[in-house]
Coordinates of C-alpha atoms in Angstrom, one line a residue:
Q19 CA -3.8 -12.9 11.0
V20 CA -2.5 -10.2 11.5
Q21 CA 0.2 -8.7 14.6
L22 CA 1.8 -5.3 15.6
V23 CA 4.9 -4.3 16.3
E24 CA 6.3 -1.8 18.1
S25 CA 10.1 -0.7 18.0
G26 CA 11.7 2.6 19.1
G27 CA 10.8 3.6 22.6
G28 CA 13.7 3.8 25.0
L29 CA 15.1 7.0 27.9
V30 CA 16.1 9.6 26.6
Q31 CA 16.7 13.1 28.5
A32 CA 14.0 16.2 28.0
G33 CA 14.4 18.4 24.5
G34 CA 15.6 15.1 23.4
S35 CA 13.7 12.9 20.3
L36 CA 13.3 9.2 20.1
R37 CA 11.6 7.8 16.8
L38 CA 8.6 5.1 17.7
S39 CA 8.0 2.1 14.9
C40 CA 4.9 0.0 13.9
A41 CA 4.8 -2.6 11.0
A42 CA 1.5 -4.5 10.2
S43 CA 2.6 -8.3 9.2
G44 CA -0.2 -11.2 8.5
S45 CA -1.9 -12.0 5.4
S46 CA -5.4 -11.5 3.5
F47 CA -5.3 -7.8 5.9
S48 CA -6.0 -4.0 4.5
I49 CA -4.8 -0.9 6.5
K50 CA -7.5 1.8 5.9
A51 CA -6.0 3.9 9.6
M52 CA -2.8 3.3 12.1
A53 CA -3.0 5.3 15.0
W54 CA -1.3 6.4 17.8
Y55 CA -1.4 6.1 22.0
R56 CA -0.3 6.0 25.0
Q57 CA -1.0 5.8 28.8
A58 CA 1.2 7.5 31.5
P59 CA 1.3 6.3 34.5
G60 CA -1.9 6.7 37.1
K61 CA -3.5 8.2 33.5
Q62 CA -5.6 7.1 30.4
R63 CA -4.5 5.7 27.4
E64 CA -5.3 8.1 25.4
L65 CA -5.0 10.0 21.7
V66 CA -2.1 11.0 20.8
A67 CA -1.6 11.0 16.3
F68 CA -4.0 9.6 14.6
I69 CA -2.9 9.2 9.8
T70 CA -5.2 7.8 6.7
T71 CA -3.9 5.9 4.6
G72 CA -4.4 8.5 2.1
G73 CA -2.3 10.8 4.4
S74 CA -5.0 12.9 7.0
T75 CA -3.8 13.1 10.3
N76 CA -4.8 15.0 13.4
Y77 CA -2.6 15.4 16.7
A78 CA -3.2 15.2 20.6
D79 CA -2.8 18.9 21.5
S80 CA -0.2 17.8 24.0
V81 CA 2.1 16.9 21.3
K82 CA 1.2 19.5 17.9
G83 CA 4.1 21.1 17.0
R84 CA 6.7 18.3 18.4
F85 CA 5.3 15.3 17.1
T86 CA 4.8 13.5 13.2
I87 CA 3.1 10.2 12.7
S88 CA 4.6 9.0 9.4
R89 CA 3.2 6.0 6.5
D90 CA 5.0 4.0 4.9
N91 CA 2.1 2.0 3.0
A92 CA 3.9 -0.3 1.1
K93 CA 5.5 -1.8 4.4
N94 CA 2.8 -1.0 5.8
T95 CA 4.2 0.1 8.5
V96 CA 3.3 3.6 10.8
Y97 CA 5.9 5.7 12.4
L98 CA 6.0 8.3 15.3
Q99 CA 8.5 11.2 15.0
M100 CA 9.1 12.9 18.1
N101 CA 10.9 15.2 19.4
S102 CA 11.4 18.5 21.7
L103 CA 10.3 15.6 24.1
K104 CA 8.8 16.7 28.1
P105 CA 8.5 14.6 31.5
E106 CA 5.1 14.3 31.1
D107 CA 6.1 12.5 27.6
T108 CA 6.6 9.4 29.7
A109 CA 4.8 6.3 29.0
V110 CA 4.2 3.1 27.9
Y111 CA 3.3 4.3 23.3
Y112 CA 0.9 1.8 21.6
C113 CA 0.2 1.2 17.7
N114 CA -2.8 0.8 16.8
G115 CA -5.0 0.2 13.1
L116 CA -8.4 -0.3 11.9
L117 CA -8.3 -2.9 9.7
E118 CA -10.2 -4.5 6.4
I119 CA -9.6 -8.1 6.8
A120 CA -10.4 -10.7 5.2
G121 CA -13.5 -12.7 5.3
K122 CA -14.3 -11.1 8.5
G123 CA -14.7 -7.0 7.9
F124 CA -13.3 -4.0 9.6
S125 CA -12.0 -4.0 13.4
D126 CA -10.1 -1.3 14.8
D127 CA -8.7 -4.2 17.6
Y128 CA -5.7 -4.4 16.6
W129 CA -3.3 -3.6 18.9
G130 CA 1.3 -3.5 19.5
Q131 CA 2.3 -4.9 23.0
G132 CA 2.9 -0.8 23.4
T133 CA 6.8 0.4 23.8
Q134 CA 8.3 2.2 27.4
V135 CA 9.3 6.3 26.4
T136 CA 11.3 7.3 29.0
V137 CA 11.6 11.3 29.3
S138 CA 13.8 11.6 32.6
S139 CA 14.1 15.9 33.2

């Protein structure tokens, strides 16, 4: 019923910027919160940033001051603006949604396919 589609990943130089987008599409659902996770090589997936439909946000310490999460509720889209990128930001980035699905209830098991972000030194 719901699909999350990501875009915006790529290769950038250290100090550069990148903007990720994740749009939710489907029928009979509403978004309660959305988040960005990332998984670097050899590491477990970690939460990068989180935003509610009301606009409250949280960030991992490693990205505070550099990354900004935002959303467009009308478009069911969440963004991650990444500035001052570092090589250690290299990872596959995933969007995640806490959704209410008509006839099914709440679920946080909706994920994008992931988009590769590579930061060169």
